[in-house]
Amino acid sequence: MKSPTKALIKRVVPGSLLREARLRLKGKKHYCPVCRKKVYRFQGLSEQYFEQWMKYRYIHSIFNSETLNVTAYSCPGCGASDRDRLYAIYLAGYLEHKETRFLEIAPSKPLARYIRSFPGVRYRSADLLMPEADDAVDITNMSIYPDESFDFVLCSHVLEHIEDDAKALREIHRVLSPGGRGILMSPVYLGIDKDYELKGPMTEPERWHHYGQDDHVRIYSKPGFMGKMRSAGFQIEEITMEKYGRQLFDRCGIHEGSVLYVVSKKQ
Ligand SMILES: [Zn+2]
């Protein structure tokens, strides 16, 4: 026979709340490697995006994006995205025992805090528009930085905004030291084999319709994105779940199909 207390709780507390409470009692199973805290669960991608894609009849499927966890997108504590968490996992191993001159383009606040926490890092951030960046720089012309002045460059979700992305990639290559590395990431769409880029001026609604965002200028295919990085002189390593294991990916809310592009400049 059920205890009177249990029966009473069941009558007055909605089932969904009970399930939630039970889950909470099981503890925080997830972990954000950016703020280094345990997390009950990650938050999904903002509904506002889905509303815009419906409104403007976005022609591609968001579920074909290579590195995007739609249902576990941001950390409730620090706001780091799933891709930020993937970078943190990689950088933890790379930055721990190295003196590194680090350049982050279009800095992510939580990630910048994380990168700066390594004692050997000398950090700069660059962006043309973000007031919090150290240097106001157009990445297609980073003349304020001498050749080979950084050991690591992180450029995430920037190139899809840049008309002359080949020039930006050549600049990143130029400022990197021989043997230096970088993380170069952009939204990569798996349903196409050539970059999707329309000619001529476009309105914001047209960009939402074709590219899924009002300030993007193309959608990269995987061969297109990798080809452009190679043309700029980079060697590319693709890092997948195979390296870190499903358990770590699940724990950190990283989608199993995620791919980290780590580039390097020849010695
Ligand atoms: Zn976090």
PDB file of C-alpha atoms and ligand atoms in Angstrom:
ATOM      1  CA  MET A   1       0.000   0.000   0.000  1.00  0.00           C
ATOM      2  CA  LYS A   2       1.249   3.484  -0.874  1.00  0.00           C
ATOM      3  CA  SER A   3       2.097   5.789   2.003  1.00  0.00           C
ATOM      4  CA  PRO A   4      -0.412   8.638   2.498  1.00  0.00           C
ATOM      5  CA  THR A   5       2.394  11.179   1.944  1.00  0.00           C
ATOM      6  CA  LYS A   6       3.381   9.729  -1.448  1.00  0.00           C
ATOM      7  CA  ALA A   7      -0.226   9.574  -2.570  1.00  0.00           C
ATOM      8  CA  LEU A   8      -0.774  13.171  -1.486  1.00  0.00           C
ATOM      9  CA  ILE A   9       2.344  14.411  -3.303  1.00  0.00           C
ATOM     10  CA  LYS A  10       1.216  12.598  -6.453  1.00  0.00           C
ATOM     11  CA  ARG A  11      -2.205  14.284  -6.272  1.00  0.00           C
ATOM     12  CA  VAL A  12      -0.960  17.829  -5.779  1.00  0.00           C
ATOM     13  CA  VAL A  13       2.326  17.894  -7.767  1.00  0.00           C
ATOM     14  CA  PRO A  14       2.149  17.698 -11.594  1.00  0.00           C
ATOM     15  CA  GLY A  15       3.825  14.624 -13.123  1.00  0.00           C
ATOM     16  CA  SER A  16       6.341  16.693 -15.081  1.00  0.00           C
ATOM     17  CA  LEU A  17       7.596  18.363 -11.907  1.00  0.00           C
ATOM     18  CA  LEU A  18       7.948  15.008 -10.202  1.00  0.00           C
ATOM     19  CA  ARG A  19       9.998  13.672 -13.100  1.00  0.00           C
ATOM     20  CA  GLU A  20      12.168  16.801 -12.998  1.00  0.00           C
ATOM     21  CA  ALA A  21      12.710  16.433  -9.241  1.00  0.00           C
ATOM     22  CA  ARG A  22      13.679  12.760  -9.654  1.00  0.00           C
ATOM     23  CA  LEU A  23      16.187  13.707 -12.368  1.00  0.00           C
ATOM     24  CA  ARG A  24      17.675  16.411 -10.156  1.00  0.00           C
ATOM     25  CA  LEU A  25      18.076  13.938  -7.325  1.00  0.00           C
ATOM     26  CA  LYS A  26      20.141  11.751  -9.653  1.00  0.00           C
ATOM     27  CA  GLY A  27      22.620  14.611  -9.793  1.00  0.00           C
ATOM     28  CA  LYS A  28      24.332  16.759 -12.384  1.00  0.00           C
ATOM     29  CA  LYS A  29      25.521  14.392 -15.051  1.00  0.00           C
ATOM     30  CA  HIS A  30      26.912  16.936 -17.463  1.00  0.00           C
ATOM     31  CA  TYR A  31      30.042  19.024 -17.341  1.00  0.00           C
ATOM     32  CA  CYS A  32      31.029  22.294 -18.984  1.00  0.00           C
ATOM     33  CA  PRO A  33      34.774  22.240 -19.721  1.00  0.00           C
ATOM     34  CA  VAL A  34      34.734  26.027 -20.307  1.00  0.00           C
ATOM     35  CA  CYS A  35      33.556  27.134 -16.833  1.00  0.00           C
ATOM     36  CA  ARG A  36      34.752  23.815 -15.382  1.00  0.00           C
ATOM     37  CA  LYS A  37      31.464  23.223 -13.566  1.00  0.00           C
ATOM     38  CA  LYS A  38      28.984  20.374 -13.361  1.00  0.00           C
ATOM     39  CA  VAL A  39      25.749  21.107 -15.170  1.00  0.00           C
ATOM     40  CA  TYR A  40      22.306  19.617 -14.778  1.00  0.00           C
ATOM     41  CA  ARG A  41      21.618  20.034 -18.482  1.00  0.00           C
ATOM     42  CA  PHE A  42      22.555  22.265 -21.411  1.00  0.00           C
ATOM     43  CA  GLN A  43      20.046  24.626 -22.958  1.00  0.00           C
ATOM     44  CA  GLY A  44      18.713  24.114 -26.492  1.00  0.00           C
ATOM     45  CA  LEU A  45      19.262  26.568 -29.331  1.00  0.00           C
ATOM     46  CA  SER A  46      17.084  29.668 -28.898  1.00  0.00           C
ATOM     47  CA  GLU A  47      13.544  29.296 -30.248  1.00  0.00           C
ATOM     48  CA  GLN A  48      13.955  32.678 -31.928  1.00  0.00           C
ATOM     49  CA  TYR A  49      16.121  31.012 -34.586  1.00  0.00           C
ATOM     50  CA  PHE A  50      13.434  28.458 -35.371  1.00  0.00           C
ATOM     51  CA  GLU A  51      10.837  31.241 -35.614  1.00  0.00           C
ATOM     52  CA  GLN A  52      13.035  33.119 -38.117  1.00  0.00           C
ATOM     53  CA  TRP A  53      13.686  29.995 -40.186  1.00  0.00           C
ATOM     54  CA  MET A  54       9.932  29.323 -40.356  1.00  0.00           C
ATOM     55  CA  LYS A  55       9.137  32.952 -41.123  1.00  0.00           C
ATOM     56  CA  TYR A  56      11.649  33.240 -43.965  1.00  0.00           C
ATOM     57  CA  ARG A  57      11.265  29.637 -45.142  1.00  0.00           C
ATOM     58  CA  TYR A  58      14.950  28.794 -44.748  1.00  0.00           C
ATOM     59  CA  ILE A  59      15.738  26.386 -47.560  1.00  0.00           C
ATOM     60  CA  HIS A  60      18.338  24.225 -45.768  1.00  0.00           C
ATOM     61  CA  SER A  61      17.880  21.933 -42.781  1.00  0.00           C
ATOM     62  CA  ILE A  62      19.602  23.009 -39.600  1.00  0.00           C
ATOM     63  CA  PHE A  63      19.967  19.342 -38.665  1.00  0.00           C
ATOM     64  CA  ASN A  64      22.499  18.933 -41.509  1.00  0.00           C
ATOM     65  CA  SER A  65      24.981  21.264 -39.823  1.00  0.00           C
ATOM     66  CA  GLU A  66      28.177  19.440 -38.958  1.00  0.00           C
ATOM     67  CA  THR A  67      29.012  20.750 -35.469  1.00  0.00           C
ATOM     68  CA  LEU A  68      25.847  21.906 -33.789  1.00  0.00           C
ATOM     69  CA  ASN A  69      23.980  20.442 -30.854  1.00  0.00           C
ATOM     70  CA  VAL A  70      20.501  21.902 -31.329  1.00  0.00           C
ATOM     71  CA  THR A  71      19.102  20.347 -28.152  1.00  0.00           C
ATOM     72  CA  ALA A  72      22.141  20.978 -25.893  1.00  0.00           C
ATOM     73  CA  TYR A  73      23.514  24.229 -27.219  1.00  0.00           C
ATOM     74  CA  SER A  74      24.566  26.537 -24.397  1.00  0.00           C
ATOM     75  CA  CYS A  75      25.873  26.165 -20.854  1.00  0.00           C
ATOM     76  CA  PRO A  76      23.372  27.535 -18.314  1.00  0.00           C
ATOM     77  CA  GLY A  77      26.274  28.776 -16.186  1.00  0.00           C
ATOM     78  CA  CYS A  78      28.680  30.554 -18.554  1.00  0.00           C
ATOM     79  CA  GLY A  79      26.820  30.585 -21.872  1.00  0.00           C
ATOM     80  CA  ALA A  80      29.511  28.592 -23.742  1.00  0.00           C
ATOM     81  CA  SER A  81      28.179  26.954 -26.898  1.00  0.00           C
ATOM     82  CA  ASP A  82      28.743  23.318 -27.772  1.00  0.00           C
ATOM     83  CA  ARG A  83      31.543  24.302 -30.156  1.00  0.00           C
ATOM     84  CA  ASP A  84      33.201  26.417 -27.401  1.00  0.00           C
ATOM     85  CA  ARG A  85      33.128  23.327 -25.181  1.00  0.00           C
ATOM     86  CA  LEU A  86      34.776  21.272 -27.917  1.00  0.00           C
ATOM     87  CA  TYR A  87      37.540  23.894 -28.310  1.00  0.00           C
ATOM     88  CA  ALA A  88      38.111  23.887 -24.537  1.00  0.00           C
ATOM     89  CA  ILE A  89      38.611  20.120 -24.516  1.00  0.00           C
ATOM     90  CA  TYR A  90      41.224  20.385 -27.266  1.00  0.00           C
ATOM     91  CA  LEU A  91      42.925  23.474 -25.828  1.00  0.00           C
ATOM     92  CA  ALA A  92      43.221  21.929 -22.347  1.00  0.00           C
ATOM     93  CA  GLY A  93      45.790  19.485 -23.701  1.00  0.00           C
ATOM     94  CA  TYR A  94      47.495  21.985 -25.971  1.00  0.00           C
ATOM     95  CA  LEU A  95      47.912  24.974 -23.663  1.00  0.00           C
ATOM     96  CA  GLU A  96      48.794  23.269 -20.416  1.00  0.00           C
ATOM     97  CA  HIS A  97      52.549  23.102 -20.770  1.00  0.00           C
ATOM     98  CA  LYS A  98      53.258  25.647 -23.485  1.00  0.00           C
ATOM     99  CA  GLU A  99      54.158  29.270 -23.806  1.00  0.00           C
ATOM    100  CA  THR A 100      51.641  30.389 -26.421  1.00  0.00           C
ATOM    101  CA  ARG A 101      51.049  33.695 -28.163  1.00  0.00           C
ATOM    102  CA  PHE A 102      47.322  33.308 -28.726  1.00  0.00           C
ATOM    103  CA  LEU A 103      45.022  35.288 -31.032  1.00  0.00           C
ATOM    104  CA  GLU A 104      41.255  34.879 -30.787  1.00  0.00           C
ATOM    105  CA  ILE A 105      39.261  36.486 -33.585  1.00  0.00           C
ATOM    106  CA  ALA A 106      35.708  37.575 -32.630  1.00  0.00           C
ATOM    107  CA  PRO A 107      36.219  36.489 -29.013  1.00  0.00           C
ATOM    108  CA  SER A 108      33.701  34.377 -27.132  1.00  0.00           C
ATOM    109  CA  LYS A 109      33.539  35.782 -23.573  1.00  0.00           C
ATOM    110  CA  PRO A 110      33.465  32.484 -21.664  1.00  0.00           C
ATOM    111  CA  LEU A 111      36.131  30.957 -23.885  1.00  0.00           C
ATOM    112  CA  ALA A 112      38.390  34.008 -23.615  1.00  0.00           C
ATOM    113  CA  ARG A 113      38.235  33.680 -19.820  1.00  0.00           C
ATOM    114  CA  TYR A 114      39.135  30.005 -20.142  1.00  0.00           C
ATOM    115  CA  ILE A 115      42.082  30.583 -22.493  1.00  0.00           C
ATOM    116  CA  ARG A 116      43.481  33.377 -20.320  1.00  0.00           C
ATOM    117  CA  SER A 117      43.412  31.055 -17.297  1.00  0.00           C
ATOM    118  CA  PHE A 118      46.460  29.156 -18.617  1.00  0.00           C
ATOM    119  CA  PRO A 119      49.595  30.775 -17.169  1.00  0.00           C
ATOM    120  CA  GLY A 120      51.682  30.306 -20.336  1.00  0.00           C
ATOM    121  CA  VAL A 121      49.219  32.112 -22.602  1.00  0.00           C
ATOM    122  CA  ARG A 122      49.810  35.610 -23.946  1.00  0.00           C
ATOM    123  CA  TYR A 123      46.356  36.460 -25.237  1.00  0.00           C
ATOM    124  CA  ARG A 124      45.074  39.031 -27.748  1.00  0.00           C
ATOM    125  CA  SER A 125      41.604  39.282 -29.219  1.00  0.00           C
ATOM    126  CA  ALA A 126      40.694  40.973 -32.478  1.00  0.00           C
ATOM    127  CA  ASP A 127      37.482  42.074 -34.088  1.00  0.00           C
ATOM    128  CA  LEU A 128      36.350  44.926 -36.289  1.00  0.00           C
ATOM    129  CA  LEU A 129      33.146  45.666 -34.380  1.00  0.00           C
ATOM    130  CA  MET A 130      33.190  44.076 -30.915  1.00  0.00           C
ATOM    131  CA  PRO A 131      34.081  46.751 -28.297  1.00  0.00           C
ATOM    132  CA  GLU A 132      35.431  44.123 -25.894  1.00  0.00           C
ATOM    133  CA  ALA A 133      38.119  42.972 -28.365  1.00  0.00           C
ATOM    134  CA  ASP A 134      41.708  44.097 -27.601  1.00  0.00           C
ATOM    135  CA  ASP A 135      42.343  45.255 -31.183  1.00  0.00           C
ATOM    136  CA  ALA A 136      39.913  46.664 -33.769  1.00  0.00           C
ATOM    137  CA  VAL A 137      41.037  44.700 -36.803  1.00  0.00           C
ATOM    138  CA  ASP A 138      39.639  43.769 -40.195  1.00  0.00           C
ATOM    139  CA  ILE A 139      40.743  40.164 -40.577  1.00  0.00           C
ATOM    140  CA  THR A 140      41.283  40.553 -44.323  1.00  0.00           C
ATOM    141  CA  ASN A 141      44.015  43.095 -43.456  1.00  0.00           C
ATOM    142  CA  MET A 142      45.666  42.480 -40.077  1.00  0.00           C
ATOM    143  CA  SER A 143      48.662  44.712 -40.815  1.00  0.00           C
ATOM    144  CA  ILE A 144      48.980  45.696 -37.129  1.00  0.00           C
ATOM    145  CA  TYR A 145      50.314  42.182 -36.513  1.00  0.00           C
ATOM    146  CA  PRO A 146      53.768  41.342 -37.939  1.00  0.00           C
ATOM    147  CA  ASP A 147      54.325  38.066 -39.811  1.00  0.00           C
ATOM    148  CA  GLU A 148      54.535  34.975 -37.572  1.00  0.00           C
ATOM    149  CA  SER A 149      53.493  36.855 -34.430  1.00  0.00           C
ATOM    150  CA  PHE A 150      51.149  34.177 -32.990  1.00  0.00           C
ATOM    151  CA  ASP A 151      51.524  30.499 -32.126  1.00  0.00           C
ATOM    152  CA  PHE A 152      47.803  29.801 -32.112  1.00  0.00           C
ATOM    153  CA  VAL A 153      44.864  31.479 -33.864  1.00  0.00           C
ATOM    154  CA  LEU A 154      41.247  30.709 -33.041  1.00  0.00           C
ATOM    155  CA  CYS A 155      38.767  31.899 -35.662  1.00  0.00           C
ATOM    156  CA  SER A 156      35.303  30.525 -35.042  1.00  0.00           C
ATOM    157  CA  HIS A 157      32.143  31.377 -36.967  1.00  0.00           C
ATOM    158  CA  VAL A 158      33.651  34.432 -38.637  1.00  0.00           C
ATOM    159  CA  LEU A 159      34.551  33.421 -42.213  1.00  0.00           C
ATOM    160  CA  GLU A 160      30.911  32.882 -43.230  1.00  0.00           C
ATOM    161  CA  HIS A 161      30.443  36.652 -42.660  1.00  0.00           C
ATOM    162  CA  ILE A 162      33.418  37.684 -44.834  1.00  0.00           C
ATOM    163  CA  GLU A 163      33.106  38.345 -48.580  1.00  0.00           C
ATOM    164  CA  ASP A 164      36.809  37.724 -49.275  1.00  0.00           C
ATOM    165  CA  ASP A 165      37.284  34.733 -46.992  1.00  0.00           C
ATOM    166  CA  ALA A 166      40.328  33.525 -48.995  1.00  0.00           C
ATOM    167  CA  LYS A 167      42.132  36.775 -48.128  1.00  0.00           C
ATOM    168  CA  ALA A 168      41.188  36.423 -44.440  1.00  0.00           C
ATOM    169  CA  LEU A 169      42.585  32.870 -44.426  1.00  0.00           C
ATOM    170  CA  ARG A 170      45.850  34.058 -46.037  1.00  0.00           C
ATOM    171  CA  GLU A 171      46.140  36.716 -43.311  1.00  0.00           C
ATOM    172  CA  ILE A 172      45.628  34.137 -40.563  1.00  0.00           C
ATOM    173  CA  HIS A 173      48.307  31.998 -42.205  1.00  0.00           C
ATOM    174  CA  ARG A 174      50.675  34.976 -42.406  1.00  0.00           C
ATOM    175  CA  VAL A 175      50.418  35.937 -38.705  1.00  0.00           C
ATOM    176  CA  LEU A 176      50.899  32.332 -37.566  1.00  0.00           C
ATOM    177  CA  SER A 177      54.414  31.150 -36.678  1.00  0.00           C
ATOM    178  CA  PRO A 178      55.911  28.157 -38.540  1.00  0.00           C
ATOM    179  CA  GLY A 179      54.609  25.045 -36.779  1.00  0.00           C
ATOM    180  CA  GLY A 180      51.836  27.153 -35.250  1.00  0.00           C
ATOM    181  CA  ARG A 181      48.296  25.895 -35.089  1.00  0.00           C
ATOM    182  CA  GLY A 182      44.777  27.165 -35.299  1.00  0.00           C
ATOM    183  CA  ILE A 183      41.172  26.225 -34.838  1.00  0.00           C
ATOM    184  CA  LEU A 184      39.229  27.346 -37.902  1.00  0.00           C
ATOM    185  CA  MET A 185      35.521  26.712 -37.682  1.00  0.00           C
ATOM    186  CA  SER A 186      32.480  27.863 -39.630  1.00  0.00           C
ATOM    187  CA  PRO A 187      29.023  26.377 -40.041  1.00  0.00           C
ATOM    188  CA  VAL A 188      29.554  23.466 -42.457  1.00  0.00           C
ATOM    189  CA  TYR A 189      26.495  22.100 -44.210  1.00  0.00           C
ATOM    190  CA  LEU A 190      26.638  18.404 -45.014  1.00  0.00           C
ATOM    191  CA  GLY A 191      23.873  18.298 -47.634  1.00  0.00           C
ATOM    192  CA  ILE A 192      25.906  20.003 -50.408  1.00  0.00           C
ATOM    193  CA  ASP A 193      29.279  19.380 -52.074  1.00  0.00           C
ATOM    194  CA  LYS A 194      30.023  22.961 -53.186  1.00  0.00           C
ATOM    195  CA  ASP A 195      29.745  26.205 -51.211  1.00  0.00           C
ATOM    196  CA  TYR A 196      26.329  27.820 -51.589  1.00  0.00           C
ATOM    197  CA  GLU A 197      26.893  31.502 -52.398  1.00  0.00           C
ATOM    198  CA  LEU A 198      24.634  33.700 -54.509  1.00  0.00           C
ATOM    199  CA  LYS A 199      25.951  36.646 -56.495  1.00  0.00           C
ATOM    200  CA  GLY A 200      24.833  40.242 -56.110  1.00  0.00           C
ATOM    201  CA  PRO A 201      23.425  42.251 -53.204  1.00  0.00           C
ATOM    202  CA  MET A 202      20.896  40.565 -50.937  1.00  0.00           C
ATOM    203  CA  THR A 203      18.346  41.821 -48.437  1.00  0.00           C
ATOM    204  CA  GLU A 204      18.226  40.530 -44.862  1.00  0.00           C
ATOM    205  CA  PRO A 205      15.066  38.450 -45.506  1.00  0.00           C
ATOM    206  CA  GLU A 206      16.796  36.908 -48.542  1.00  0.00           C
ATOM    207  CA  ARG A 207      19.818  36.011 -46.397  1.00  0.00           C
ATOM    208  CA  TRP A 208      17.560  34.374 -43.805  1.00  0.00           C
ATOM    209  CA  HIS A 209      15.877  32.456 -46.625  1.00  0.00           C
ATOM    210  CA  HIS A 210      19.066  31.233 -48.325  1.00  0.00           C
ATOM    211  CA  TYR A 211      21.712  31.174 -45.568  1.00  0.00           C
ATOM    212  CA  GLY A 212      19.654  30.905 -42.371  1.00  0.00           C
ATOM    213  CA  GLN A 213      21.062  34.114 -40.873  1.00  0.00           C
ATOM    214  CA  ASP A 214      20.795  37.803 -41.722  1.00  0.00           C
ATOM    215  CA  ASP A 215      24.542  38.501 -41.843  1.00  0.00           C
ATOM    216  CA  HIS A 216      25.997  35.421 -43.537  1.00  0.00           C
ATOM    217  CA  VAL A 217      27.314  35.621 -47.087  1.00  0.00           C
ATOM    218  CA  ARG A 218      27.492  31.882 -47.883  1.00  0.00           C
ATOM    219  CA  ILE A 219      26.950  28.372 -46.638  1.00  0.00           C
ATOM    220  CA  TYR A 220      30.078  26.231 -46.668  1.00  0.00           C
ATOM    221  CA  SER A 221      30.114  22.694 -47.945  1.00  0.00           C
ATOM    222  CA  LYS A 222      32.661  20.431 -46.285  1.00  0.00           C
ATOM    223  CA  PRO A 223      34.843  20.100 -49.439  1.00  0.00           C
ATOM    224  CA  GLY A 224      34.536  23.855 -50.062  1.00  0.00           C
ATOM    225  CA  PHE A 225      35.582  24.845 -46.539  1.00  0.00           C
ATOM    226  CA  MET A 226      38.482  22.391 -46.421  1.00  0.00           C
ATOM    227  CA  GLY A 227      39.607  23.407 -49.923  1.00  0.00           C
ATOM    228  CA  LYS A 228      39.785  27.069 -48.920  1.00  0.00           C
ATOM    229  CA  MET A 229      41.856  26.291 -45.817  1.00  0.00           C
ATOM    230  CA  ARG A 230      44.265  24.181 -47.915  1.00  0.00           C
ATOM    231  CA  SER A 231      44.529  26.896 -50.595  1.00  0.00           C
ATOM    232  CA  ALA A 232      45.675  29.337 -47.903  1.00  0.00           C
ATOM    233  CA  GLY A 233      48.548  26.952 -47.108  1.00  0.00           C
ATOM    234  CA  PHE A 234      47.191  25.086 -44.080  1.00  0.00           C
ATOM    235  CA  GLN A 235      47.459  21.436 -43.246  1.00  0.00           C
ATOM    236  CA  ILE A 236      44.223  20.176 -41.680  1.00  0.00           C
ATOM    237  CA  GLU A 237      43.538  17.666 -38.950  1.00  0.00           C
ATOM    238  CA  GLU A 238      39.913  16.655 -38.396  1.00  0.00           C
ATOM    239  CA  ILE A 239      39.268  15.758 -34.772  1.00  0.00           C
ATOM    240  CA  THR A 240      36.130  13.729 -34.081  1.00  0.00           C
ATOM    241  CA  MET A 241      34.484  11.740 -31.290  1.00  0.00           C
ATOM    242  CA  GLU A 242      36.941   8.924 -32.022  1.00  0.00           C
ATOM    243  CA  LYS A 243      39.699  10.886 -30.244  1.00  0.00           C
ATOM    244  CA  TYR A 244      37.834  11.757 -27.049  1.00  0.00           C
ATOM    245  CA  GLY A 245      35.168   9.031 -26.828  1.00  0.00           C
ATOM    246  CA  ARG A 246      31.390   9.086 -26.716  1.00  0.00           C
ATOM    247  CA  GLN A 247      31.288   9.355 -22.943  1.00  0.00           C
ATOM    248  CA  LEU A 248      33.131  12.676 -22.860  1.00  0.00           C
ATOM    249  CA  PHE A 249      31.140  14.072 -25.792  1.00  0.00           C
ATOM    250  CA  ASP A 250      27.841  13.119 -24.105  1.00  0.00           C
ATOM    251  CA  ARG A 251      28.959  14.515 -20.766  1.00  0.00           C
ATOM    252  CA  CYS A 252      29.966  17.834 -22.319  1.00  0.00           C
ATOM    253  CA  GLY A 253      26.876  18.062 -24.556  1.00  0.00           C
ATOM    254  CA  ILE A 254      28.769  17.753 -27.848  1.00  0.00           C
ATOM    255  CA  HIS A 255      26.958  16.157 -30.768  1.00  0.00           C
ATOM    256  CA  GLU A 256      28.445  12.854 -31.949  1.00  0.00           C
ATOM    257  CA  GLY A 257      28.903  14.137 -35.528  1.00  0.00           C
ATOM    258  CA  SER A 258      30.961  17.173 -34.477  1.00  0.00           C
ATOM    259  CA  VAL A 259      34.265  17.801 -36.239  1.00  0.00           C
ATOM    260  CA  LEU A 260      36.996  20.115 -34.979  1.00  0.00           C
ATOM    261  CA  TYR A 261      39.236  21.548 -37.706  1.00  0.00           C
ATOM    262  CA  VAL A 262      42.726  22.045 -36.343  1.00  0.00           C
ATOM    263  CA  VAL A 263      45.027  23.616 -38.906  1.00  0.00           C
ATOM    264  CA  SER A 264      48.783  23.968 -38.832  1.00  0.00           C
ATOM    265  CA  LYS A 265      51.426  25.941 -40.712  1.00  0.00           C
ATOM    266  CA  LYS A 266      54.428  24.071 -42.029  1.00  0.00           C
ATOM    267  CA  GLN A 267      57.650  24.363 -40.027  1.00  0.00           C
TER     268      GLN A 267
HETATM  269 ZN    ZN B   1      29.920  26.690 -18.664  1.00  0.00          ZN
END
